[in-house]
Amino acid sequence: MSSTDKKDYGELEQSMWQRFQDAEATPGPEVWSRIDHALAMQENAKYKKRALFYRQLAAACFILFVLAGSALVLHYKKDQKDTLLATTTQQQRKPIVEQDVTGNATIAANSASTSASPEAGNYSLTESANNNGFPEAGKQEVPTIAQAQNQNHSRDLEERDAGIRSGSASAIAQQNYSYDNADGRTIKAERSETTELIAGTAGTNENTGISTDAKAPQETYIPATQAIASVPDNYTSPATINPLLRRNAILGTTTPEENTEEAIAQQAQAGLALALNKPAESDKKEAAVTASRWNVGMGYGSTYFTQNINIPSYTVTPHTIFKLPSVGPQPEPKPSMSVDSEENMRDARIEFQENTQAAMSYNVDAKAGFRIGKRFKLLSGLGYSQNTSKTRSSYIVEQFLFNPRTNERSKLKPTTVFLPSLSTFTTDSVSVVKTKQPFDVDYSYQMLSIPLGMQVEGNLGQNWYWYATGSVAANFLMQTTIKSSLLEIASVTYSATDDSPFRKVQFSGNMGMGIGKRISNAVNVSVGPEYRSFFKSMLTDDHAIANQGRPYTIGLNMGVSYILGHDGE
Amino acid sequence: MKLFSSNKSEEEKLIEGCIAGKRDMQQLLYDLYAKKMMMVCLRYAPTTFEAEDIVQEGFVKVFSNIQNFKRDCPLEYWIRKIIVNTALKHLRQKSLLTVSHESEEVENLSSGDYNLNDYSMDELLSIIQSLAPRYRMVFNLYAIEGYNHKEIGEMLDISEGTSKSQYSRARAILQSMLVQQDRPYKEHVINR
């Protein structure tokens, strides 16, 4: 009590004070029950908040688990398929090698006997073809080229010989196809040998004085050679096309007895497909993917933003009766605040901490990517994001300024508890009032971002792929808006050049993963969860009085990308 | 001194228990201070029901904010401060602190001698509760809680001068009521 008041402090006050100082009155027994209930409710609210966090965490983990599981399963299936293919090719390779040896021997015999006895050479070739598991290759197996030849030369006997040669050439061609699958490099040599053989055989026909019609077969052989040469190195083997061959490959080597007519017909069909040069679809796609390194894309992310701003627990010291004697230098003058307002201020701060929640935010970005190797992609571009948080509040802060010249007290526009709590008050007095109805306060941060990151991709199937991306981004705060649903509270907006308590530039780390689909050779779409964490708090170091958390966003990102240099087919 | 240390240690344990959220400790603290705080609330609130509401709200705040107790004053004072603030807030919410209802005439008030010891606690309480809310607040804050007029002005959002004048009126009304209630008693004693 101040000394000026002591004159009023008379007998009545003394007596009253003495009577009431230690007086007691028993509250009803239900009061404690009500307190107990209220405390339980408070704890439940805290528990619910914590439970919500754990639920969200569990949901995020579940999504990640499902995505990772799906990726693993698909990857495992792909590996299994590759292993099966490798086994098939290996099993197929053994008999082919034997054929090759026999074939070479035949070729040698053929070459040796060409000048002396061309007819014998032809028969020998046919026999060798028969020994190689193509019993009717010379006579009955009828590839298209041979058929064409037969049509051209069906009138005389020599034409039949030419047909036999053609059949032999086809058989050799087929051998080379099989071998081609096993080892592409060796095959090229074989191909040339084969070509020479065919040419030699045709030459033999010329030397032996076969009529001019005999030249026709030579022309007929050329497409077959070209077809052989045009077969890509990574061509899918006929064994993978033909299920019977695949089965045989798994069970063991194919014996001549097992080669039924049906199997031969299927193999012939596969050979035909080869001759017509129809590579597998996946090869085409793979070639398309490797064709261009550059791509451009756009993305849209729907996220939840948590600003993680904490209000300091001390802002204004109210006048109380429990003042400690001041020692040392006097503190800076602080605005006066009634105990009631101080109580409200404390409640408002508690309310802010409890009621501030993440709100729906979004980000859009345009990126350019440069493929490094088959799996990695370097990404950079420009992004824009609007990050929003929300508070349900019931308190407004009124600040008053005293003008000594006019001796008037002016009142500033009321605000929420948020902004004044970020800095020391510059006003003379502050009043915090509770409203009848709670109202919403939205905090919106608009940012421009320049990300730089790396993306890794892998195939999940023919058209599907997975991706994982990590990047860092420089984020430039363009505008901050604090808007209240209560009309009497003015909205506050800070532009990029304004002096604001918010950090203008800061960096963030982004992580994302998901799946994508190639809807054409040039266009991909993708979707997946994305997490972005800022490296520092939203507030500048000068204003981060309390312990500040790092803001972060979590959400779903959808993107579309276009591979440059494609026709879009 | 030994007793004081022991009490302080007990109080510290009680505070730690309450900070930890132990319900038995919270109940112990409530049992320790509830009666005194109920009396404080009865001086501010017009009815017992409202006083109990204030006690409930006040103690919930005490338990919610006890980790902020700086130990720079006795715990009882800290709790009392919260209870008083809660009472003021409660009355403000009920718009009982408006001056419009308080145009009580202080002229022609009876004067005379009185002895507070002649009154029971209930009688004193009923006399205080019969004051207009604003007068009751100012009287309680000044005469019993010990705030000065400047502080009261800030707490009630009125000027220091207004606080002084309202206290003077409250005091005069109270004295008049005490004299009026005391007179029949004295007359009864003299007549005997």
mmCIF file of N, CA, C and O in Angstrom, chain A residues 304-357:
data_model
loop_
_atom_site.group_PDB
_atom_site.id
_atom_site.type_symbol
_atom_site.label_atom_id
_atom_site.label_comp_id
_atom_site.label_asym_id
_atom_site.label_seq_id
_atom_site.Cartn_x
_atom_site.Cartn_y
_atom_site.Cartn_z
ATOM 1 N N TYR A 304 -0.318 -29.700 -45.367
ATOM 2 C CA TYR A 304 -0.653 -29.087 -44.092
ATOM 3 C C TYR A 304 0.616 -28.435 -43.550
ATOM 4 O O TYR A 304 1.665 -29.072 -43.522
ATOM 5 N N PHE A 305 0.470 -27.197 -43.150
ATOM 6 C CA PHE A 305 1.631 -26.433 -42.713
ATOM 7 C C PHE A 305 1.555 -26.180 -41.205
ATOM 8 O O PHE A 305 0.536 -25.702 -40.706
ATOM 9 N N THR A 306 2.595 -26.526 -40.517
ATOM 10 C CA THR A 306 2.676 -26.254 -39.077
ATOM 11 C C THR A 306 3.725 -25.182 -38.862
ATOM 12 O O THR A 306 4.902 -25.398 -39.155
ATOM 13 N N GLN A 307 3.300 -24.019 -38.364
ATOM 14 C CA GLN A 307 4.233 -22.907 -38.289
ATOM 15 C C GLN A 307 5.180 -22.988 -37.087
ATOM 16 O O GLN A 307 6.256 -22.418 -37.109
ATOM 17 N N ASN A 308 4.772 -23.701 -36.050
ATOM 18 C CA ASN A 308 5.648 -23.942 -34.889
ATOM 19 C C ASN A 308 6.167 -22.663 -34.245
ATOM 20 O O ASN A 308 7.335 -22.598 -33.862
ATOM 21 N N ILE A 309 5.331 -21.655 -34.169
ATOM 22 C CA ILE A 309 5.730 -20.410 -33.512
ATOM 23 C C ILE A 309 5.246 -20.451 -32.069
ATOM 24 O O ILE A 309 4.092 -20.777 -31.812
ATOM 25 N N ASN A 310 6.131 -20.125 -31.166
ATOM 26 C CA ASN A 310 5.761 -20.096 -29.756
ATOM 27 C C ASN A 310 5.812 -18.663 -29.239
ATOM 28 O O ASN A 310 6.728 -17.909 -29.573
ATOM 29 N N ILE A 311 4.837 -18.339 -28.424
ATOM 30 C CA ILE A 311 4.795 -17.007 -27.829
ATOM 31 C C ILE A 311 5.534 -17.054 -26.497
ATOM 32 O O ILE A 311 5.361 -18.008 -25.738
ATOM 33 N N PRO A 312 6.373 -16.069 -26.231
ATOM 34 C CA PRO A 312 7.078 -16.095 -24.942
ATOM 35 C C PRO A 312 6.109 -15.989 -23.776
ATOM 36 O O PRO A 312 5.061 -15.363 -23.879
ATOM 37 N N SER A 313 6.495 -16.604 -22.690
ATOM 38 C CA SER A 313 5.595 -16.620 -21.540
ATOM 39 C C SER A 313 5.658 -15.322 -20.748
ATOM 40 O O SER A 313 4.877 -15.094 -19.857
ATOM 41 N N TYR A 314 6.620 -14.466 -21.047
ATOM 42 C CA TYR A 314 6.692 -13.182 -20.359
ATOM 43 C C TYR A 314 6.646 -12.057 -21.386
ATOM 44 O O TYR A 314 7.352 -12.076 -22.368
ATOM 45 N N THR A 315 5.765 -11.169 -21.195
ATOM 46 C CA THR A 315 5.690 -10.025 -22.094
ATOM 47 C C THR A 315 5.585 -8.737 -21.285
ATOM 48 O O THR A 315 6.343 -7.811 -21.459
ATOM 49 N N VAL A 316 4.644 -8.738 -20.376
ATOM 50 C CA VAL A 316 4.419 -7.537 -19.584
ATOM 51 C C VAL A 316 4.323 -7.942 -18.123
ATOM 52 O O VAL A 316 3.708 -8.941 -17.795
ATOM 53 N N THR A 317 4.974 -7.203 -17.295
ATOM 54 C CA THR A 317 4.856 -7.485 -15.874
ATOM 55 C C THR A 317 3.752 -6.604 -15.298
ATOM 56 O O THR A 317 3.852 -5.384 -15.335
ATOM 57 N N PRO A 318 2.712 -7.200 -14.810
ATOM 58 C CA PRO A 318 1.639 -6.383 -14.261
ATOM 59 C C PRO A 318 2.000 -5.866 -12.879
ATOM 60 O O PRO A 318 2.949 -6.320 -12.255
ATOM 61 N N HIS A 319 1.219 -4.964 -12.433
ATOM 62 C CA HIS A 319 1.418 -4.452 -11.077
ATOM 63 C C HIS A 319 0.829 -5.446 -10.095
ATOM 64 O O HIS A 319 -0.314 -5.819 -10.204
ATOM 65 N N THR A 320 1.631 -5.876 -9.205
ATOM 66 C CA THR A 320 1.130 -6.818 -8.207
ATOM 67 C C THR A 320 1.571 -6.355 -6.837
ATOM 68 O O THR A 320 2.395 -5.451 -6.697
ATOM 69 N N ILE A 321 1.013 -7.001 -5.856
ATOM 70 C CA ILE A 321 1.399 -6.614 -4.500
ATOM 71 C C ILE A 321 2.663 -7.330 -4.071
ATOM 72 O O ILE A 321 3.225 -7.043 -3.048
ATOM 73 N N PHE A 322 3.137 -8.288 -4.896
ATOM 74 C CA PHE A 322 4.310 -9.051 -4.494
ATOM 75 C C PHE A 322 5.511 -8.595 -5.293
ATOM 76 O O PHE A 322 6.026 -9.301 -6.137
ATOM 77 N N LYS A 323 5.909 -7.377 -5.067
ATOM 78 C CA LYS A 323 7.036 -6.837 -5.820
ATOM 79 C C LYS A 323 8.317 -7.043 -5.034
ATOM 80 O O LYS A 323 8.386 -6.776 -3.847
ATOM 81 N N LEU A 324 9.298 -7.506 -5.730
ATOM 82 C CA LEU A 324 10.595 -7.646 -5.090
ATOM 83 C C LEU A 324 11.284 -6.295 -5.129
ATOM 84 O O LEU A 324 11.087 -5.514 -6.065
ATOM 85 N N PRO A 325 12.089 -5.990 -4.140
ATOM 86 C CA PRO A 325 12.795 -4.711 -4.177
ATOM 87 C C PRO A 325 13.746 -4.675 -5.365
ATOM 88 O O PRO A 325 14.438 -5.647 -5.650
ATOM 89 N N SER A 326 13.743 -3.551 -6.065
ATOM 90 C CA SER A 326 14.557 -3.461 -7.272
ATOM 91 C C SER A 326 16.012 -3.267 -6.900
ATOM 92 O O SER A 326 16.352 -2.423 -6.089
ATOM 93 N N VAL A 327 16.853 -4.065 -7.473
ATOM 94 C CA VAL A 327 18.293 -4.003 -7.221
ATOM 95 C C VAL A 327 18.977 -3.784 -8.562
ATOM 96 O O VAL A 327 18.598 -4.397 -9.565
ATOM 97 N N GLY A 328 20.002 -2.907 -8.557
ATOM 98 C CA GLY A 328 20.745 -2.687 -9.785
ATOM 99 C C GLY A 328 20.024 -1.728 -10.711
ATOM 100 O O GLY A 328 19.153 -0.964 -10.285
ATOM 101 N N PRO A 329 20.385 -1.780 -11.990
ATOM 102 C CA PRO A 329 19.788 -0.836 -12.945
ATOM 103 C C PRO A 329 18.297 -1.080 -13.120
ATOM 104 O O PRO A 329 17.845 -2.218 -13.090
ATOM 105 N N GLN A 330 17.594 -0.015 -13.286
ATOM 106 C CA GLN A 330 16.150 -0.120 -13.462
ATOM 107 C C GLN A 330 15.827 -0.687 -14.839
ATOM 108 O O GLN A 330 16.442 -0.314 -15.829
ATOM 109 N N PRO A 331 14.870 -1.588 -14.912
ATOM 110 C CA PRO A 331 14.498 -2.133 -16.225
ATOM 111 C C PRO A 331 13.797 -1.080 -17.059
ATOM 112 O O PRO A 331 13.355 -0.046 -16.552
ATOM 113 N N GLU A 332 13.677 -1.387 -18.343
ATOM 114 C CA GLU A 332 12.996 -0.474 -19.249
ATOM 115 C C GLU A 332 11.535 -0.319 -18.829
ATOM 116 O O GLU A 332 10.926 -1.266 -18.346
ATOM 117 N N PRO A 333 11.013 0.889 -19.002
ATOM 118 C CA PRO A 333 9.610 1.070 -18.617
ATOM 119 C C PRO A 333 8.709 0.201 -19.467
ATOM 120 O O PRO A 333 8.874 0.110 -20.688
ATOM 121 N N LYS A 334 7.787 -0.449 -18.818
ATOM 122 C CA LYS A 334 6.882 -1.341 -19.530
ATOM 123 C C LYS A 334 5.473 -0.775 -19.457
ATOM 124 O O LYS A 334 5.151 -0.017 -18.550
ATOM 125 N N PRO A 335 4.657 -1.119 -20.429
ATOM 126 C CA PRO A 335 3.289 -0.600 -20.381
ATOM 127 C C PRO A 335 2.528 -1.182 -19.197
ATOM 128 O O PRO A 335 2.788 -2.294 -18.772
ATOM 129 N N SER A 336 1.638 -0.374 -18.687
ATOM 130 C CA SER A 336 0.863 -0.855 -17.550
ATOM 131 C C SER A 336 -0.206 -1.814 -18.037
ATOM 132 O O SER A 336 -0.713 -1.705 -19.145
ATOM 133 N N MET A 337 -0.508 -2.757 -17.204
ATOM 134 C CA MET A 337 -1.509 -3.761 -17.544
ATOM 135 C C MET A 337 -2.170 -4.205 -16.256
ATOM 136 O O MET A 337 -1.493 -4.478 -15.269
ATOM 137 N N SER A 338 -3.451 -4.251 -16.263
ATOM 138 C CA SER A 338 -4.159 -4.662 -15.061
ATOM 139 C C SER A 338 -3.941 -6.154 -14.824
ATOM 140 O O SER A 338 -3.577 -6.893 -15.743
ATOM 141 N N VAL A 339 -4.148 -6.555 -13.609
ATOM 142 C CA VAL A 339 -3.985 -7.977 -13.279
ATOM 143 C C VAL A 339 -4.981 -8.810 -14.098
ATOM 144 O O VAL A 339 -4.675 -9.918 -14.546
ATOM 145 N N ASP A 340 -6.145 -8.216 -14.286
ATOM 146 C CA ASP A 340 -7.158 -8.904 -15.069
ATOM 147 C C ASP A 340 -6.667 -9.138 -16.500
ATOM 148 O O ASP A 340 -6.802 -10.228 -17.068
ATOM 149 N N SER A 341 -6.079 -8.082 -17.043
ATOM 150 C CA SER A 341 -5.547 -8.196 -18.402
ATOM 151 C C SER A 341 -4.387 -9.169 -18.449
ATOM 152 O O SER A 341 -4.223 -9.922 -19.407
ATOM 153 N N GLU A 342 -3.593 -9.133 -17.401
ATOM 154 C CA GLU A 342 -2.460 -10.052 -17.347
ATOM 155 C C GLU A 342 -2.952 -11.492 -17.308
ATOM 156 O O GLU A 342 -2.405 -12.377 -17.968
ATOM 157 N N GLU A 343 -4.023 -11.689 -16.562
ATOM 158 C CA GLU A 343 -4.629 -13.024 -16.488
ATOM 159 C C GLU A 343 -5.158 -13.448 -17.860
ATOM 160 O O GLU A 343 -4.944 -14.564 -18.328
ATOM 161 N N ASN A 344 -5.802 -12.484 -18.502
ATOM 162 C CA ASN A 344 -6.323 -12.766 -19.846
ATOM 163 C C ASN A 344 -5.198 -13.026 -20.836
ATOM 164 O O ASN A 344 -5.306 -13.875 -21.708
ATOM 165 N N MET A 345 -4.134 -12.247 -20.672
ATOM 166 C CA MET A 345 -2.983 -12.420 -21.555
ATOM 167 C C MET A 345 -2.406 -13.819 -21.398
ATOM 168 O O MET A 345 -2.077 -14.494 -22.384
ATOM 169 N N ARG A 346 -2.318 -14.259 -20.167
ATOM 170 C CA ARG A 346 -1.793 -15.603 -19.921
ATOM 171 C C ARG A 346 -2.715 -16.652 -20.537
ATOM 172 O O ARG A 346 -2.268 -17.587 -21.206
ATOM 173 N N ASP A 347 -4.008 -16.449 -20.341
ATOM 174 C CA ASP A 347 -4.968 -17.382 -20.931
ATOM 175 C C ASP A 347 -4.897 -17.364 -22.453
ATOM 176 O O ASP A 347 -5.002 -18.403 -23.105
ATOM 177 N N ALA A 348 -4.727 -16.154 -22.974
ATOM 178 C CA ALA A 348 -4.657 -16.025 -24.442
ATOM 179 C C ALA A 348 -3.434 -16.747 -24.987
ATOM 180 O O ALA A 348 -3.479 -17.371 -26.039
ATOM 181 N N ARG A 349 -2.319 -16.642 -24.249
ATOM 182 C CA ARG A 349 -1.105 -17.328 -24.699
ATOM 183 C C ARG A 349 -1.268 -18.841 -24.633
ATOM 184 O O ARG A 349 -0.865 -19.572 -25.546
ATOM 185 N N ILE A 350 -1.892 -19.288 -23.557
ATOM 186 C CA ILE A 350 -2.146 -20.734 -23.432
ATOM 187 C C ILE A 350 -3.068 -21.181 -24.568
ATOM 188 O O ILE A 350 -2.847 -22.215 -25.205
ATOM 189 N N GLU A 351 -4.059 -20.357 -24.814
ATOM 190 C CA GLU A 351 -5.007 -20.678 -25.886
ATOM 191 C C GLU A 351 -4.301 -20.726 -27.242
ATOM 192 O O GLU A 351 -4.548 -21.608 -28.066
ATOM 193 N N PHE A 352 -3.391 -19.780 -27.446
ATOM 194 C CA PHE A 352 -2.656 -19.755 -28.719
ATOM 195 C C PHE A 352 -1.830 -21.029 -28.886
ATOM 196 O O PHE A 352 -1.810 -21.646 -29.951
ATOM 197 N N GLN A 353 -1.173 -21.434 -27.807
ATOM 198 C CA GLN A 353 -0.345 -22.631 -27.892
ATOM 199 C C GLN A 353 -1.186 -23.871 -28.159
ATOM 200 O O GLN A 353 -0.789 -24.761 -28.892
ATOM 201 N N GLU A 354 -2.361 -23.891 -27.540
ATOM 202 C CA GLU A 354 -3.191 -25.089 -27.656
ATOM 203 C C GLU A 354 -4.023 -25.118 -28.920
ATOM 204 O O GLU A 354 -4.298 -26.184 -29.478
ATOM 205 N N ASN A 355 -4.458 -23.938 -29.361
ATOM 206 C CA ASN A 355 -5.430 -23.902 -30.465
ATOM 207 C C ASN A 355 -4.824 -23.622 -31.831
ATOM 208 O O ASN A 355 -5.557 -23.577 -32.806
ATOM 209 N N THR A 356 -3.531 -23.376 -31.893
ATOM 210 C CA THR A 356 -2.935 -23.133 -33.205
ATOM 211 C C THR A 356 -2.690 -24.465 -33.898
ATOM 212 O O THR A 356 -2.024 -25.341 -33.345
ATOM 213 N N GLN A 357 -3.260 -24.574 -35.073
ATOM 214 C CA GLN A 357 -3.189 -25.854 -35.773
ATOM 215 C C GLN A 357 -2.741 -25.644 -37.212
ATOM 216 O O GLN A 357 -2.830 -24.548 -37.755
#
